[in-house]
mmCIF file of C-alpha atoms and ligand atoms in Angstrom:
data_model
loop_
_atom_site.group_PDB
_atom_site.id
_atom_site.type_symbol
_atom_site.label_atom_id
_atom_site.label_comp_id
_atom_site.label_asym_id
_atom_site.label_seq_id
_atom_site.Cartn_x
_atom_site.Cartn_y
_atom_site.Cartn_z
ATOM 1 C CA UNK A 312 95.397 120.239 -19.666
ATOM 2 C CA UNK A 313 98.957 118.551 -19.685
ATOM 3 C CA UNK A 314 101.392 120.083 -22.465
ATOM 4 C CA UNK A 315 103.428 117.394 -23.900
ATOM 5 C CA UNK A 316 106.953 117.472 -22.582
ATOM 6 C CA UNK A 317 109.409 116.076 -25.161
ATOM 7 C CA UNK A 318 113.046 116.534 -24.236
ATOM 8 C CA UNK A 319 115.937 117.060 -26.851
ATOM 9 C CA UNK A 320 116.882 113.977 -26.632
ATOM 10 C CA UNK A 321 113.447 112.215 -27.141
ATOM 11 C CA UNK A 322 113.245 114.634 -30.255
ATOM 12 C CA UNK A 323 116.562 113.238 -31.350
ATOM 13 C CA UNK A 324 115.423 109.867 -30.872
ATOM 14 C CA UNK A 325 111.929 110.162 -33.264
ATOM 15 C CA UNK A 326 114.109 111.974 -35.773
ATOM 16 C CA UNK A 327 116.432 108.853 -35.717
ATOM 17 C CA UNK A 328 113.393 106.488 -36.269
ATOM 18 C CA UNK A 329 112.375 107.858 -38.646
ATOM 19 C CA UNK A 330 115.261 108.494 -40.893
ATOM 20 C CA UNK A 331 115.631 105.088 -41.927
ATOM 21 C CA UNK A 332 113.525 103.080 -44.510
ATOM 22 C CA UNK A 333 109.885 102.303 -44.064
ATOM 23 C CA UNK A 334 108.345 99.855 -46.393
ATOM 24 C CA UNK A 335 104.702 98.666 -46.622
ATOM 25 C CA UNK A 336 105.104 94.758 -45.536
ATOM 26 C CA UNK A 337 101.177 93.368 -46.055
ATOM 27 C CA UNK A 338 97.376 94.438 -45.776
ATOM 28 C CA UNK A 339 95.743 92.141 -43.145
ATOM 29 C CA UNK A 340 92.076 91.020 -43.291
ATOM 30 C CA UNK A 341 91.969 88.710 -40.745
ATOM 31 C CA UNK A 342 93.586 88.379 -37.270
ATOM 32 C CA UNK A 343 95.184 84.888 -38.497
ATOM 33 C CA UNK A 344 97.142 87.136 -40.702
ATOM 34 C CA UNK A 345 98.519 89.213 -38.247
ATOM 35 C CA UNK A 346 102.664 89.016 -38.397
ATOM 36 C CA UNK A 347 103.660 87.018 -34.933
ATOM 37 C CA UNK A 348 107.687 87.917 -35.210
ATOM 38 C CA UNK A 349 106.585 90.164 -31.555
ATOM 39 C CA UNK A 350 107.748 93.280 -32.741
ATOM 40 C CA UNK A 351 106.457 96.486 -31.209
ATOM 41 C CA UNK A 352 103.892 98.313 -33.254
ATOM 42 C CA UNK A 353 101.679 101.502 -32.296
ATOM 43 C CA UNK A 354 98.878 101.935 -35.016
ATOM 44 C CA UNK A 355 96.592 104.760 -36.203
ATOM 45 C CA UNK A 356 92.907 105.178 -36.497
ATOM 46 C CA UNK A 357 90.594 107.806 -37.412
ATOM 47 C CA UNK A 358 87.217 108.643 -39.159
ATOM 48 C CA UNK A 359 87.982 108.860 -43.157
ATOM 49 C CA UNK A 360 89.230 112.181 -44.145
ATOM 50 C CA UNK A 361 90.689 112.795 -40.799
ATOM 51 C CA UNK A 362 94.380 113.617 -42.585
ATOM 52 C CA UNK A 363 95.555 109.640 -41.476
ATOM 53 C CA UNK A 364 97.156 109.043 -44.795
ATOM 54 C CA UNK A 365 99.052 112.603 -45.035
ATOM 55 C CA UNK A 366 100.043 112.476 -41.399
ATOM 56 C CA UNK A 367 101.647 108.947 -41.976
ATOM 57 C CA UNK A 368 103.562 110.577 -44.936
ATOM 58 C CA UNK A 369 103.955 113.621 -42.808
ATOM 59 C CA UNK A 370 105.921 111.154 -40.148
ATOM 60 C CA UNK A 371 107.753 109.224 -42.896
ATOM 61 C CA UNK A 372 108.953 112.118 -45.018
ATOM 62 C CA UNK A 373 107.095 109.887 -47.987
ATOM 63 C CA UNK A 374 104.720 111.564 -50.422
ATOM 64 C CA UNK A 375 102.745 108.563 -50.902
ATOM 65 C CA UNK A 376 103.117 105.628 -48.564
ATOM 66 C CA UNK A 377 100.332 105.507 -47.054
ATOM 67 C CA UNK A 378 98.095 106.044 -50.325
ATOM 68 C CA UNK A 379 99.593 103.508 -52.190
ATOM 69 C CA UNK A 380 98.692 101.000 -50.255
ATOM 70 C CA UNK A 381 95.049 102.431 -50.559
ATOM 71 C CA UNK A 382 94.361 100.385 -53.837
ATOM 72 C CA UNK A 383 90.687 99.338 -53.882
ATOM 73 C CA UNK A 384 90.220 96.563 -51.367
ATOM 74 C CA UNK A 385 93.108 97.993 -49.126
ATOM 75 C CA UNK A 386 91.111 100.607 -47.283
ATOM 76 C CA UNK A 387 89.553 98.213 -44.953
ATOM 77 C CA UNK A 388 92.690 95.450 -44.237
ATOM 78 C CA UNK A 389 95.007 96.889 -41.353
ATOM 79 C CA UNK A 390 98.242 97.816 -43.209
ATOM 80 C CA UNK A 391 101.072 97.388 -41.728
ATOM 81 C CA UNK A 392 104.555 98.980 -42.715
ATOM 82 C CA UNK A 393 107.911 98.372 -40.995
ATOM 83 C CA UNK A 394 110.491 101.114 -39.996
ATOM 84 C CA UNK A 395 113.775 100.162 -40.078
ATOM 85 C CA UNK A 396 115.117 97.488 -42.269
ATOM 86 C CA UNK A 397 112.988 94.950 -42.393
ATOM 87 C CA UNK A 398 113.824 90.721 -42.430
ATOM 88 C CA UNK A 399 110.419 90.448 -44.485
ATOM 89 C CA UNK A 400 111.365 91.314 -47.109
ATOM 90 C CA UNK A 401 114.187 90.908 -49.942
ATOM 91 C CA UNK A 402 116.597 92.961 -51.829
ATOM 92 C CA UNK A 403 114.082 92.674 -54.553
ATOM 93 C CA UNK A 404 111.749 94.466 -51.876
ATOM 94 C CA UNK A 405 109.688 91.589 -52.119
ATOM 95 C CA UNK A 406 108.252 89.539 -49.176
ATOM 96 C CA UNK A 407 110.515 86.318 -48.417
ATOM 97 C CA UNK A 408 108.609 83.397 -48.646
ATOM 98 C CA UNK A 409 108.428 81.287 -45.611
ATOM 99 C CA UNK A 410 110.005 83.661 -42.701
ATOM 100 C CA UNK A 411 108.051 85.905 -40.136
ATOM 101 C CA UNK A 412 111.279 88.400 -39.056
ATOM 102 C CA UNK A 413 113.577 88.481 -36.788
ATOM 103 C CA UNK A 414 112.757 91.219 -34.427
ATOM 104 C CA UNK A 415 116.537 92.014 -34.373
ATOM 105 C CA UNK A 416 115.534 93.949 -37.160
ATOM 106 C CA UNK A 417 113.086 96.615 -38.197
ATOM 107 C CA UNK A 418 112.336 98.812 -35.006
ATOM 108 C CA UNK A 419 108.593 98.994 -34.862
ATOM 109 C CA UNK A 420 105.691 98.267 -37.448
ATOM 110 C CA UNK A 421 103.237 101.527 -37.910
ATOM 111 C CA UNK A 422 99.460 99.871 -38.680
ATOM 112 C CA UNK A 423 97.120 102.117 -40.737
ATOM 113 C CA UNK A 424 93.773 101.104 -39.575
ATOM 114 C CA UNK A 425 90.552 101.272 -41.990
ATOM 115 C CA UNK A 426 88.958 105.130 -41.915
ATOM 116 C CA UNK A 427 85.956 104.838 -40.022
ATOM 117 C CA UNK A 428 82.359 106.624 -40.625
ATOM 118 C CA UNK A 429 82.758 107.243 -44.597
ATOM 119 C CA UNK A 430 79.521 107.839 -45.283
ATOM 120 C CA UNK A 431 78.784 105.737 -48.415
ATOM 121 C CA UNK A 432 79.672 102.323 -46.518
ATOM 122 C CA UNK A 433 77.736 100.151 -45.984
ATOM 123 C CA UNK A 434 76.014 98.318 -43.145
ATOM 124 C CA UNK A 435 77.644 95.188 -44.227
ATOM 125 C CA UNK A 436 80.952 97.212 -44.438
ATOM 126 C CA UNK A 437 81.056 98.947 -40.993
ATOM 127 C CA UNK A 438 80.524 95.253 -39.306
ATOM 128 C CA UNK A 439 83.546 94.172 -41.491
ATOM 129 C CA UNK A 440 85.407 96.829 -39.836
ATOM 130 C CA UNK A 441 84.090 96.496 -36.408
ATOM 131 C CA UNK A 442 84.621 92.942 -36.178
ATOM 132 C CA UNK A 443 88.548 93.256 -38.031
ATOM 133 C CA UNK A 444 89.372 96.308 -35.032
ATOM 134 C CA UNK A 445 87.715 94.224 -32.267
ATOM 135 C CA UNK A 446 89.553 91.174 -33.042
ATOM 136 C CA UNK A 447 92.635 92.965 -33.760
ATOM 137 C CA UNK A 448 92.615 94.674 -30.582
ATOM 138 C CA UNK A 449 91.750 91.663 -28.444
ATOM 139 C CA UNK A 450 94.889 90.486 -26.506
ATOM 140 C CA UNK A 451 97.422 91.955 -29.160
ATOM 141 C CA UNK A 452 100.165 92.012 -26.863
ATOM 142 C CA UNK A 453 102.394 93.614 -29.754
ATOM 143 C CA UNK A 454 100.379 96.779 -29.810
ATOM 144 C CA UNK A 455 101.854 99.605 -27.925
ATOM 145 C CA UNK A 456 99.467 102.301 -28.496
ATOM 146 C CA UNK A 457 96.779 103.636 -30.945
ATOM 147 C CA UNK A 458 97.123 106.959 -31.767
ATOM 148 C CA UNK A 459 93.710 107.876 -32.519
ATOM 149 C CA UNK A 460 93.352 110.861 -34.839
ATOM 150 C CA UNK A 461 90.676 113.844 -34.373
ATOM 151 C CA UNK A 462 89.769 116.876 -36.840
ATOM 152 C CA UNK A 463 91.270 119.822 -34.967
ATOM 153 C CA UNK A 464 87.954 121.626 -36.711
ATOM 154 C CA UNK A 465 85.121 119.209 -35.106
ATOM 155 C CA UNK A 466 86.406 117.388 -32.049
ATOM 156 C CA UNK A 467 85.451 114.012 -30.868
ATOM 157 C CA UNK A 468 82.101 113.328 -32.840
ATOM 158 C CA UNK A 469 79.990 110.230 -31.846
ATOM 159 C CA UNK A 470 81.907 107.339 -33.873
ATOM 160 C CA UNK A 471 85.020 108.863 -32.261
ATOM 161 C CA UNK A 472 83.731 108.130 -28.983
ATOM 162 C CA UNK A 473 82.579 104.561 -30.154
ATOM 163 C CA UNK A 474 85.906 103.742 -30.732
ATOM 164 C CA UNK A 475 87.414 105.420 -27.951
ATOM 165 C CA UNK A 476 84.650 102.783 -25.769
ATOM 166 C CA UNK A 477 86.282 99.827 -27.922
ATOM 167 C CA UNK A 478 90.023 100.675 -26.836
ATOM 168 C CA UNK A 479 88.954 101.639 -23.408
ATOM 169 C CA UNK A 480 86.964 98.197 -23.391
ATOM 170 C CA UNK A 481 90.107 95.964 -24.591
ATOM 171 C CA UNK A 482 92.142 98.230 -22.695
ATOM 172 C CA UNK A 483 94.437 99.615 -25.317
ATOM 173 C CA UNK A 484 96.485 102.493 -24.415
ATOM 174 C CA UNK A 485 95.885 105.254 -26.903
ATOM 175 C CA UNK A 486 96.245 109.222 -27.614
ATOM 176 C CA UNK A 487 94.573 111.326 -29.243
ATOM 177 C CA UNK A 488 96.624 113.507 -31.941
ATOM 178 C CA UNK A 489 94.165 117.002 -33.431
ATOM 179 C CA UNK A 490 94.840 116.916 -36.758
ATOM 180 C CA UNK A 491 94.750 120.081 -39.605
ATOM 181 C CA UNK A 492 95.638 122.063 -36.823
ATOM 182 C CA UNK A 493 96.916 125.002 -39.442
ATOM 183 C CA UNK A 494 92.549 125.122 -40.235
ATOM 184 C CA UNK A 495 91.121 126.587 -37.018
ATOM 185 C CA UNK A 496 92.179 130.188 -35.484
ATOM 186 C CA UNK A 497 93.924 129.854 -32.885
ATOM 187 C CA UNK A 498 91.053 130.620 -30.502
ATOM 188 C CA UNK A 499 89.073 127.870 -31.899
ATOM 189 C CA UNK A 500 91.564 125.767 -31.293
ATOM 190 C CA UNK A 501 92.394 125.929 -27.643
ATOM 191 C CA UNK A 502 88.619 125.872 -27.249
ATOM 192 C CA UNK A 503 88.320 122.549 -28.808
ATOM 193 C CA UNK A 504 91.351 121.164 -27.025
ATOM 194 C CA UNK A 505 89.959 122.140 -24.149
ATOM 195 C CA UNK A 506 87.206 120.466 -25.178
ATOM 196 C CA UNK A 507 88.585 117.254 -26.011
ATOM 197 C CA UNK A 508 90.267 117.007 -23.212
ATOM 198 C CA UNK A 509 87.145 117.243 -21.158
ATOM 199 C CA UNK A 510 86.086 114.088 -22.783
ATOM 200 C CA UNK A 511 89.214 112.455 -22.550
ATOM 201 C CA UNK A 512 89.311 112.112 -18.592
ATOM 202 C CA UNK A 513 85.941 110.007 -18.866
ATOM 203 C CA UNK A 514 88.042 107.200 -20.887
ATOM 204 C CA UNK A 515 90.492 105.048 -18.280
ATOM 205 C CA UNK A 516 92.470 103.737 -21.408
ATOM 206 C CA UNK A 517 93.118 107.105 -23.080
ATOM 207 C CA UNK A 518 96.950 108.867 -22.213
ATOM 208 C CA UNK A 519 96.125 112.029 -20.730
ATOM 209 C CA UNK A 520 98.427 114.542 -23.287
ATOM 210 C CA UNK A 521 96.921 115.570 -26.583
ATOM 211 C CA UNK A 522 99.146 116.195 -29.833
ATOM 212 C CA UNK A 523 98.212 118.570 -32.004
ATOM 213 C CA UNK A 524 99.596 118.398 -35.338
ATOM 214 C CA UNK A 525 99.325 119.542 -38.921
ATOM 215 C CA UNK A 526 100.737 117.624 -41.768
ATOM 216 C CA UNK A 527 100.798 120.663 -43.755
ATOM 217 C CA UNK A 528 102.365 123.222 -42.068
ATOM 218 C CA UNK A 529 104.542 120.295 -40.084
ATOM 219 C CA UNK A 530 103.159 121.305 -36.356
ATOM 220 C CA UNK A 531 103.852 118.543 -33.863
ATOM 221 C CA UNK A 532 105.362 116.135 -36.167
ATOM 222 C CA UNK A 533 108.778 115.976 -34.789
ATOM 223 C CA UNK A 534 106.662 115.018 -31.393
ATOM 224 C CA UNK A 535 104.220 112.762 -32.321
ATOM 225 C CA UNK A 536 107.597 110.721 -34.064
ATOM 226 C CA UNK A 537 109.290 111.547 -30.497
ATOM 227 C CA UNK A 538 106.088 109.495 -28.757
ATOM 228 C CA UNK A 539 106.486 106.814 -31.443
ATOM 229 C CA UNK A 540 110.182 105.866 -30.728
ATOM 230 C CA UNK A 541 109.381 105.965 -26.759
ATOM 231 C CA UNK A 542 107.288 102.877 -27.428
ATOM 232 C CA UNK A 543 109.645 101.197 -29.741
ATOM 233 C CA UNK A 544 111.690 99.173 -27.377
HETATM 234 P P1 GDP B 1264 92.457 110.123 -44.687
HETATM 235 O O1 GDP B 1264 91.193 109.756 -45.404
HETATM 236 O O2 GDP B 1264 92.240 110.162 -43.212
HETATM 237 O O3 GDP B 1264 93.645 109.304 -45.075
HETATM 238 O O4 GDP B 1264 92.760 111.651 -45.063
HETATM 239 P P2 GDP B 1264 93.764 112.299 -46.109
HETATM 240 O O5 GDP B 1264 95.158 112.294 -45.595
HETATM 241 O O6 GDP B 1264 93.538 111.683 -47.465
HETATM 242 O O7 GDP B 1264 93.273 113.818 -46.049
HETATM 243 C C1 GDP B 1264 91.931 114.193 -46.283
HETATM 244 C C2 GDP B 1264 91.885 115.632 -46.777
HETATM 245 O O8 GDP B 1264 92.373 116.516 -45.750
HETATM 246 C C3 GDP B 1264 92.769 115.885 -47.992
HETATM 247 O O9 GDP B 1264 92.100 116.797 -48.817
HETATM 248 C C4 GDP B 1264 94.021 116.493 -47.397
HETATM 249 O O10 GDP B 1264 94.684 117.353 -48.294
HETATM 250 C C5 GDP B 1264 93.472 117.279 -46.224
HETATM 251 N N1 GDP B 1264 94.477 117.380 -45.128
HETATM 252 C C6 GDP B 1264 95.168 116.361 -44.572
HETATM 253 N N2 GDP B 1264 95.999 116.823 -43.620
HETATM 254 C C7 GDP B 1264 95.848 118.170 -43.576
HETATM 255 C C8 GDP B 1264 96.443 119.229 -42.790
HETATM 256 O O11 GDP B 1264 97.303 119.021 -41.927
HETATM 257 N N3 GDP B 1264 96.002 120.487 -43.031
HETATM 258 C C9 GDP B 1264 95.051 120.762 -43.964
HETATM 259 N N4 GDP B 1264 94.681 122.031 -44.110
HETATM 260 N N5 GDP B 1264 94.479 119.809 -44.724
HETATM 261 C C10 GDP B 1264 94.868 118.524 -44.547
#
Protein backbone atom coordinates (compact mmCIF):
# COMPACT_ATOMS: atom_id res chain seq x y z
CA UNK A 1 0.00 0.00 0.00
CA UNK A 2 1.30 3.59 -0.96
CA UNK A 3 2.00 5.90 2.24
CA UNK A 4 1.01 9.34 1.48
CA UNK A 5 4.00 11.53 0.83
CA UNK A 6 3.28 15.16 1.82
CA UNK A 7 6.31 17.42 1.72
CA UNK A 8 6.85 20.49 4.11
CA UNK A 9 5.94 22.60 1.84
CA UNK A 10 2.59 20.95 0.74
CA UNK A 11 1.93 20.90 4.63
CA UNK A 12 2.61 24.60 4.63
CA UNK A 13 0.40 25.11 1.84
CA UNK A 14 -3.00 23.20 3.51
CA UNK A 15 -2.16 25.07 6.70
CA UNK A 16 -2.33 28.34 4.60
CA UNK A 17 -5.78 27.30 3.13
CA UNK A 18 -7.07 26.82 5.71
CA UNK A 19 -6.26 29.68 7.93
CA UNK A 20 -8.43 32.00 6.27
CA UNK A 21 -12.29 32.35 6.55
CA UNK A 22 -14.70 29.68 5.45
CA UNK A 23 -18.30 30.58 5.27
CA UNK A 24 -21.31 28.38 4.37
CA UNK A 25 -22.49 30.10 0.86
CA UNK A 26 -25.95 27.90 0.00
CA UNK A 27 -27.58 24.30 0.32
CA UNK A 28 -28.27 23.05 -3.26
CA UNK A 29 -31.21 20.77 -4.18
CA UNK A 30 -31.01 20.75 -7.61
CA UNK A 31 -28.16 20.77 -10.19
CA UNK A 32 -29.73 24.16 -11.69
CA UNK A 33 -28.62 25.52 -8.43
CA UNK A 34 -25.24 24.63 -8.61
CA UNK A 35 -22.86 28.03 -8.38
CA UNK A 36 -21.28 28.35 -12.17
CA UNK A 37 -18.48 31.19 -11.09
CA UNK A 38 -15.85 27.79 -12.15
CA UNK A 39 -14.18 27.71 -9.04
CA UNK A 40 -12.39 24.56 -7.94
CA UNK A 41 -14.21 22.51 -5.36
CA UNK A 42 -13.34 18.88 -3.93
CA UNK A 43 -16.43 17.59 -1.88
CA UNK A 44 -17.05 14.94 0.81
CA UNK A 45 -19.28 11.97 1.08
CA UNK A 46 -19.86 9.29 3.44
CA UNK A 47 -22.53 6.96 5.05
CA UNK A 48 -24.27 9.07 8.07
CA UNK A 49 -22.32 8.87 11.19
CA UNK A 50 -19.15 8.37 9.35
CA UNK A 51 -17.47 11.59 11.43
CA UNK A 52 -18.19 13.95 7.91
CA UNK A 53 -19.45 16.82 9.93
CA UNK A 54 -16.54 16.72 12.73
CA UNK A 55 -13.87 16.09 10.14
CA UNK A 56 -15.08 19.25 8.16
CA UNK A 57 -14.76 21.17 11.51
CA UNK A 58 -11.67 19.18 12.19
CA UNK A 59 -10.20 20.81 8.69
CA UNK A 60 -11.69 24.27 9.38
CA UNK A 61 -10.66 24.70 13.00
CA UNK A 62 -14.71 25.50 13.40
CA UNK A 63 -16.72 23.83 16.15
CA UNK A 64 -19.80 23.89 14.25
CA UNK A 65 -19.75 24.63 10.55
CA UNK A 66 -20.66 21.90 9.23
CA UNK A 67 -23.67 21.21 11.77
CA UNK A 68 -25.16 24.34 11.39
CA UNK A 69 -25.92 24.04 8.20
CA UNK A 70 -27.59 20.63 9.19
CA UNK A 71 -31.01 22.38 10.02
CA UNK A 72 -33.86 20.02 9.08
CA UNK A 73 -34.14 19.95 5.32
CA UNK A 74 -30.30 20.63 4.93
CA UNK A 75 -29.08 17.09 5.35
CA UNK A 76 -29.95 16.06 1.92
CA UNK A 77 -29.05 19.53 -0.34
CA UNK A 78 -25.18 19.50 -1.21
CA UNK A 79 -23.77 22.35 0.95
CA UNK A 80 -21.38 24.17 -0.22
CA UNK A 81 -18.96 26.54 1.82
CA UNK A 82 -16.20 28.76 0.39
CA UNK A 83 -12.58 29.08 1.78
CA UNK A 84 -11.09 32.13 1.38
CA UNK A 85 -12.95 35.33 1.12
CA UNK A 86 -15.68 34.92 -0.72
CA UNK A 87 -17.41 37.59 -3.63
CA UNK A 88 -20.86 35.88 -2.59
CA UNK A 89 -21.34 37.27 -0.06
CA UNK A 90 -21.46 40.82 1.82
CA UNK A 91 -19.99 42.50 4.76
CA UNK A 92 -23.28 41.76 6.32
CA UNK A 93 -22.22 38.01 5.55
CA UNK A 94 -25.15 37.85 3.56
CA UNK A 95 -25.41 36.51 -0.06
CA UNK A 96 -25.26 39.50 -2.72
CA UNK A 97 -28.12 39.48 -4.74
CA UNK A 98 -27.57 39.11 -8.39
CA UNK A 99 -23.65 38.05 -8.66
CA UNK A 100 -22.18 34.42 -9.01
CA UNK A 101 -18.24 35.33 -7.81
CA UNK A 102 -15.46 36.18 -9.21
CA UNK A 103 -13.14 33.28 -8.99
CA UNK A 104 -10.35 35.85 -8.23
CA UNK A 105 -11.58 35.27 -4.96
CA UNK A 106 -12.29 32.51 -2.50
CA UNK A 107 -9.74 29.60 -3.25
CA UNK A 108 -11.88 26.52 -3.45
CA UNK A 109 -15.56 25.64 -2.32
CA UNK A 110 -15.63 22.36 0.15
CA UNK A 111 -19.29 20.50 -0.72
CA UNK A 112 -20.76 18.43 2.17
CA UNK A 113 -22.68 15.82 0.43
CA UNK A 114 -26.00 14.20 2.05
CA UNK A 115 -24.91 11.09 4.62
CA UNK A 116 -25.82 8.12 2.89
CA UNK A 117 -27.45 4.70 4.35
CA UNK A 118 -29.19 6.32 7.62
CA UNK A 119 -31.28 3.78 8.32
CA UNK A 120 -34.67 5.47 9.00
CA UNK A 121 -34.81 7.01 5.30
CA UNK A 122 -36.84 6.31 3.27
CA UNK A 123 -37.22 4.68 -0.13
CA UNK A 124 -38.49 7.87 -1.48
CA UNK A 125 -35.50 9.59 0.31
CA UNK A 126 -32.52 7.46 -0.89
CA UNK A 127 -33.81 8.11 -4.72
CA UNK A 128 -33.78 11.87 -3.75
CA UNK A 129 -30.27 11.40 -2.93
CA UNK A 130 -29.26 9.14 -5.67
CA UNK A 131 -30.67 11.15 -8.30
CA UNK A 132 -29.15 14.82 -6.53
CA UNK A 133 -25.29 12.81 -6.44
CA UNK A 134 -25.80 11.38 -9.96
CA UNK A 135 -26.72 14.58 -11.45
CA UNK A 136 -24.29 16.43 -9.49
CA UNK A 137 -21.55 14.33 -10.53
CA UNK A 138 -22.43 14.21 -14.21
CA UNK A 139 -19.98 16.44 -16.22
CA UNK A 140 -19.18 18.80 -13.15
CA UNK A 141 -16.11 19.99 -14.55
CA UNK A 142 -15.57 22.15 -11.24
CA UNK A 143 -15.19 19.10 -9.10
CA UNK A 144 -11.69 18.15 -8.34
CA UNK A 145 -12.08 15.24 -6.18
CA UNK A 146 -14.46 13.49 -3.68
CA UNK A 147 -12.98 12.52 -0.73
CA UNK A 148 -15.05 9.72 0.23
CA UNK A 149 -15.04 8.96 3.95
CA UNK A 150 -14.86 5.27 5.56
CA UNK A 151 -15.26 4.12 9.39
CA UNK A 152 -11.69 3.15 10.24
CA UNK A 153 -13.80 0.40 12.53
CA UNK A 154 -15.90 -1.32 9.52
CA UNK A 155 -14.28 -0.69 6.16
CA UNK A 156 -15.96 -0.32 2.88
CA UNK A 157 -19.54 -1.82 3.58
CA UNK A 158 -21.90 -2.41 0.56
CA UNK A 159 -23.42 1.28 0.07
CA UNK A 160 -19.75 2.35 0.20
CA UNK A 161 -19.03 0.36 -2.71
CA UNK A 162 -22.30 1.62 -4.48
CA UNK A 163 -21.01 4.84 -4.44
CA UNK A 164 -17.57 4.11 -5.12
CA UNK A 165 -19.40 2.31 -8.69
CA UNK A 166 -21.21 5.85 -9.16
CA UNK A 167 -17.81 7.94 -9.09
CA UNK A 168 -15.97 5.27 -10.90
CA UNK A 169 -19.00 5.33 -13.47
CA UNK A 170 -18.93 9.33 -14.00
CA UNK A 171 -15.38 9.09 -13.61
CA UNK A 172 -14.75 11.29 -10.64
CA UNK A 173 -11.44 11.17 -9.11
CA UNK A 174 -11.81 10.40 -5.45
CA UNK A 175 -9.91 9.09 -2.12
CA UNK A 176 -10.78 7.44 0.41
CA UNK A 177 -9.94 9.10 3.98
CA UNK A 178 -10.49 6.13 7.35
CA UNK A 179 -12.05 8.04 9.67
CA UNK A 180 -12.10 7.62 13.91
CA UNK A 181 -8.88 6.26 13.40
CA UNK A 182 -8.07 6.92 17.41
CA UNK A 183 -11.17 3.77 17.78
CA UNK A 184 -9.41 0.66 16.45
CA UNK A 185 -5.96 -0.84 17.98
CA UNK A 186 -3.55 -0.36 16.02
CA UNK A 187 -3.53 -3.94 14.70
CA UNK A 188 -7.02 -3.62 13.62
CA UNK A 189 -6.23 -0.92 11.86
CA UNK A 190 -3.51 -1.82 9.46
CA UNK A 191 -5.64 -4.91 8.90
CA UNK A 192 -8.49 -2.94 7.64
CA UNK A 193 -6.30 -0.63 5.59
CA UNK A 194 -4.98 -3.35 4.16
CA UNK A 195 -8.16 -4.29 3.53
CA UNK A 196 -9.48 -1.36 1.94
CA UNK A 197 -6.94 -1.05 -0.10
CA UNK A 198 -7.55 -4.44 -1.58
CA UNK A 199 -10.82 -3.12 -2.73
CA UNK A 200 -9.61 0.01 -3.85
CA UNK A 201 -7.42 -1.35 -6.88
CA UNK A 202 -10.78 -2.89 -8.38
CA UNK A 203 -12.13 0.90 -8.81
CA UNK A 204 -10.23 2.79 -12.01
CA UNK A 205 -11.52 6.22 -10.61
CA UNK A 206 -10.32 5.81 -7.01
CA UNK A 207 -6.51 7.62 -6.14
CA UNK A 208 -4.49 4.88 -5.00
CA UNK A 209 -3.23 6.53 -1.28
CA UNK A 210 -5.55 6.20 1.68
CA UNK A 211 -5.73 8.96 4.55
CA UNK A 212 -6.32 7.98 7.70
CA UNK A 213 -7.50 10.49 10.02
CA UNK A 214 -9.15 11.18 13.34
CA UNK A 215 -10.95 14.35 14.08
CA UNK A 216 -10.47 13.76 17.63
CA UNK A 217 -7.16 13.09 18.34
CA UNK A 218 -6.20 15.38 15.02
CA UNK A 219 -4.36 12.31 13.01
CA UNK A 220 -3.93 13.16 9.35
CA UNK A 221 -5.61 16.41 9.37
CA UNK A 222 -2.77 18.60 8.50
CA UNK A 223 -2.61 16.03 5.29
CA UNK A 224 -5.85 15.56 4.20
CA UNK A 225 -5.85 19.87 4.20
CA UNK A 226 -2.29 19.36 2.37
CA UNK A 227 -4.34 17.13 -0.50
CA UNK A 228 -7.07 19.79 -0.48
CA UNK A 229 -4.87 22.84 -1.42
CA UNK A 230 -3.00 20.57 -4.20
CA UNK A 231 -6.31 20.66 -6.04
CA UNK A 232 -7.08 24.23 -5.44
CA UNK A 233 -5.51 25.84 -8.41
P1 LIG B 1 -21.72 12.59 10.32
O1 LIG B 1 -23.12 12.06 10.49
O2 LIG B 1 -20.98 11.81 9.30
O3 LIG B 1 -21.65 14.06 10.09
O4 LIG B 1 -20.95 12.26 11.68
P2 LIG B 1 -20.60 13.16 12.94
O5 LIG B 1 -19.44 14.05 12.66
O6 LIG B 1 -21.85 13.82 13.45
O7 LIG B 1 -20.07 12.03 13.94
C1 LIG B 1 -20.84 10.90 14.29
C2 LIG B 1 -20.39 10.38 15.65
O8 LIG B 1 -19.03 9.93 15.58
C3 LIG B 1 -20.42 11.44 16.74
O9 LIG B 1 -20.83 10.82 17.92
C4 LIG B 1 -18.98 11.90 16.83
O10 LIG B 1 -18.64 12.37 18.11
C5 LIG B 1 -18.22 10.62 16.52
N1 LIG B 1 -16.91 10.92 15.88
C6 LIG B 1 -16.69 11.72 14.81
N2 LIG B 1 -15.38 11.76 14.52
C7 LIG B 1 -14.74 10.99 15.43
C8 LIG B 1 -13.35 10.64 15.66
O11 LIG B 1 -12.43 11.06 14.96
N3 LIG B 1 -13.11 9.79 16.69
C9 LIG B 1 -14.09 9.30 17.49
N4 LIG B 1 -13.74 8.46 18.46
N5 LIG B 1 -15.39 9.61 17.31
C10 LIG B 1 -15.72 10.45 16.31
Amino acid sequence: MEEPAFTSADLKRGEALFKGPCTFVKGVTGVADLPRDGRAEVAFAGRSNVGKSSLINALTGRTSLARVSVTPGRTRELNFFVLGPSPLLGEDGKPKAGREGDKRDGALYLVDMPGYGYAQASKAQVKGWTRLIANYLKGRRELKRVFLLIDARHGIKPNDEETMKLLDEAAVSYQLVLTKADKPKAAELETIQAKVASDLAKHPAAYPQILVSSARTGTGIKELRAAIAALAI
